Amino acid sequence: NAGVTQTPKFQVLKTGQSMTLQCAQDMNHNSMYWYRQDPGMGLRLIYYSASEGTTDKGEVPNGYNVSRLNKREFSLRLESAAPSQTSVYFCASRRGPNTGELFFGEGSRLTVL
Amino acid sequence: QKEVEQNSGPLSVPEGAIASLNCTYSDRGSQSFFWYRQYSGKSPELIMSIYSNGDKEDGRFTAQLNKASQYVSLLIRDSQPSDSATYLCAVNIKTAGNQFYFGTGTSLTVIP
């Protein structure tokens, strides 16, 4: 039972570089989310996908883009990384947009120099 | 005003004692409430969910919800060193697109 799988686990980027964080879930969940977690700030929602084919902005979407590739996969792209995007990123999924709890992946630690 | 507020701690309790963690929320449209535990360097994992006023018990954990006071708490009985972690309160707000809002977490240390 893999649950929610994120790759990569760790990444170091230089300012201006781009990268994509991948997320896949095997629980047949409809809704998927990307959060970032910073010290003293808690978990903040970047983007979410309530169902396959839809995406919406969360609390802190600037500098990010997402793609809901299919029901299983939801990727987060940083087009031009900035030091302010240094953070731990968590992908999460949920059975439906108003159903049940969030299940989290293991996290991706990103450092932008 | 933040949607969800927690005392950041740190909270220290001796082994075997009761740890009490508190959380307040601002939106009366909130409908579901969750407690997550997060060990250092790990992802959040669900401890308890509660949807209606009152108490909900699961083993050593009890969640308490008071919607009138906009308050949710988590009690950990017979605290163990393995309970040392950060506890995140999360609120699902129907009027905000069913999004989860998280508190900043309370750091708990259980002293052997």
mmCIF file of N, CA and C in Angstrom, chain A residues 33 35 37 40 43 45 48 90 94 97-98 100-102 104-105, chain B residues 34 36 38 42-44 46 51 88 92 98-100 102-104:
data_model
loop_
_atom_site.group_PDB
_atom_site.id
_atom_site.type_symbol
_atom_site.label_atom_id
_atom_site.label_comp_id
_atom_site.label_asym_id
_atom_site.label_seq_id
_atom_site.Cartn_x
_atom_site.Cartn_y
_atom_site.Cartn_z
ATOM 1 N N TYR A 33 -4.071 17.651 -3.518
ATOM 2 C CA TYR A 33 -3.676 18.959 -3.001
ATOM 3 C C TYR A 33 -2.151 19.065 -2.948
ATOM 4 N N TYR A 35 0.569 21.325 -0.660
ATOM 5 C CA TYR A 35 0.814 22.243 0.441
ATOM 6 C C TYR A 35 2.310 22.524 0.532
ATOM 7 N N GLN A 37 5.084 23.764 3.697
ATOM 8 C CA GLN A 37 5.179 23.909 5.147
ATOM 9 C C GLN A 37 6.468 24.627 5.474
ATOM 10 N N GLY A 40 6.867 27.983 11.570
ATOM 11 C CA GLY A 40 6.034 29.039 12.130
ATOM 12 C C GLY A 40 4.847 29.433 11.273
ATOM 13 N N LEU A 43 0.924 24.575 7.541
ATOM 14 C CA LEU A 43 0.691 24.073 6.191
ATOM 15 C C LEU A 43 -0.178 25.063 5.435
ATOM 16 N N LEU A 45 -1.988 25.937 1.644
ATOM 17 C CA LEU A 45 -2.425 25.329 0.400
ATOM 18 C C LEU A 45 -1.939 26.132 -0.792
ATOM 19 N N TYR A 48 -5.057 23.046 -5.594
ATOM 20 C CA TYR A 48 -5.745 21.785 -5.384
ATOM 21 C C TYR A 48 -6.536 21.407 -6.630
ATOM 22 N N PHE A 90 4.264 19.142 0.504
ATOM 23 C CA PHE A 90 3.495 17.921 0.723
ATOM 24 C C PHE A 90 2.360 17.832 -0.282
ATOM 25 N N ARG A 94 -7.614 13.096 -1.021
ATOM 26 C CA ARG A 94 -8.831 12.939 -0.229
ATOM 27 C C ARG A 94 -9.858 12.251 -1.096
ATOM 28 N N PRO A 97 -14.067 16.110 -2.550
ATOM 29 C CA PRO A 97 -13.833 17.485 -2.108
ATOM 30 C C PRO A 97 -14.436 17.805 -0.754
ATOM 31 N N ASN A 98 -15.419 17.061 -0.282
ATOM 32 C CA ASN A 98 -15.970 17.307 1.044
ATOM 33 C C ASN A 98 -16.138 16.007 1.823
ATOM 34 N N GLY A 100 -14.123 13.161 4.182
ATOM 35 C CA GLY A 100 -13.027 12.510 4.873
ATOM 36 C C GLY A 100 -11.802 13.371 5.095
ATOM 37 N N GLU A 101 -10.739 12.669 5.475
ATOM 38 C CA GLU A 101 -9.517 13.367 5.854
ATOM 39 C C GLU A 101 -8.526 13.402 4.700
ATOM 40 N N LEU A 102 -7.463 14.172 4.916
ATOM 41 C CA LEU A 102 -6.354 14.240 3.977
ATOM 42 C C LEU A 102 -5.338 13.156 4.303
ATOM 43 N N PHE A 104 -1.401 12.262 3.431
ATOM 44 C CA PHE A 104 -0.221 12.988 2.966
ATOM 45 C C PHE A 104 0.854 12.065 2.408
ATOM 46 N N GLY A 105 1.580 12.585 1.427
ATOM 47 C CA GLY A 105 2.805 11.944 0.998
ATOM 48 C C GLY A 105 3.927 12.246 1.978
ATOM 49 N N PHE B 34 -9.997 17.926 12.610
ATOM 50 C CA PHE B 34 -9.026 16.829 12.575
ATOM 51 C C PHE B 34 -7.815 17.186 13.415
ATOM 52 N N TYR B 36 -3.821 16.004 13.540
ATOM 53 C CA TYR B 36 -2.739 15.271 12.905
ATOM 54 C C TYR B 36 -1.515 15.314 13.813
ATOM 55 N N GLN B 38 2.667 14.998 13.716
ATOM 56 C CA GLN B 38 3.792 15.098 12.797
ATOM 57 C C GLN B 38 5.091 14.962 13.569
ATOM 58 N N LYS B 42 8.951 14.247 9.222
ATOM 59 C CA LYS B 42 7.981 13.312 8.634
ATOM 60 C C LYS B 42 6.720 14.049 8.189
ATOM 61 N N SER B 43 5.830 13.315 7.561
ATOM 62 C CA SER B 43 4.582 13.917 7.095
ATOM 63 C C SER B 43 3.503 13.802 8.174
ATOM 64 N N PRO B 44 2.491 14.655 8.107
ATOM 65 C CA PRO B 44 1.387 14.568 9.074
ATOM 66 C C PRO B 44 0.602 13.267 8.913
ATOM 67 N N LEU B 46 -2.991 11.260 10.456
ATOM 68 C CA LEU B 46 -4.245 11.511 11.156
ATOM 69 C C LEU B 46 -4.290 10.771 12.494
ATOM 70 N N TYR B 51 -16.734 15.395 14.170
ATOM 71 C CA TYR B 51 -17.657 16.126 13.314
ATOM 72 C C TYR B 51 -18.817 16.760 14.090
ATOM 73 N N LEU B 88 -1.002 18.985 14.876
ATOM 74 C CA LEU B 88 -1.630 19.976 14.007
ATOM 75 C C LEU B 88 -3.144 19.861 14.091
ATOM 76 N N ASN B 92 -11.947 21.816 8.351
ATOM 77 C CA ASN B 92 -12.486 21.789 6.990
ATOM 78 C C ASN B 92 -13.649 22.772 6.952
ATOM 79 N N ASN B 98 -14.675 23.927 0.974
ATOM 80 C CA ASN B 98 -14.319 22.666 1.627
ATOM 81 C C ASN B 98 -12.824 22.501 1.815
ATOM 82 N N GLN B 99 -12.109 23.609 1.933
ATOM 83 C CA GLN B 99 -10.660 23.518 2.112
ATOM 84 C C GLN B 99 -10.300 23.265 3.562
ATOM 85 N N PHE B 100 -9.131 22.647 3.742
ATOM 86 C CA PHE B 100 -8.565 22.436 5.062
ATOM 87 C C PHE B 100 -7.701 23.634 5.428
ATOM 88 N N PHE B 102 -4.997 24.725 8.440
ATOM 89 C CA PHE B 102 -4.202 24.135 9.501
ATOM 90 C C PHE B 102 -3.709 25.185 10.479
ATOM 91 N N GLY B 103 -3.653 24.812 11.751
ATOM 92 C CA GLY B 103 -2.949 25.634 12.712
ATOM 93 C C GLY B 103 -1.454 25.430 12.541
ATOM 94 N N THR B 104 -0.673 26.229 13.242
ATOM 95 C CA THR B 104 0.782 26.137 13.112
ATOM 96 C C THR B 104 1.361 24.989 13.929
#
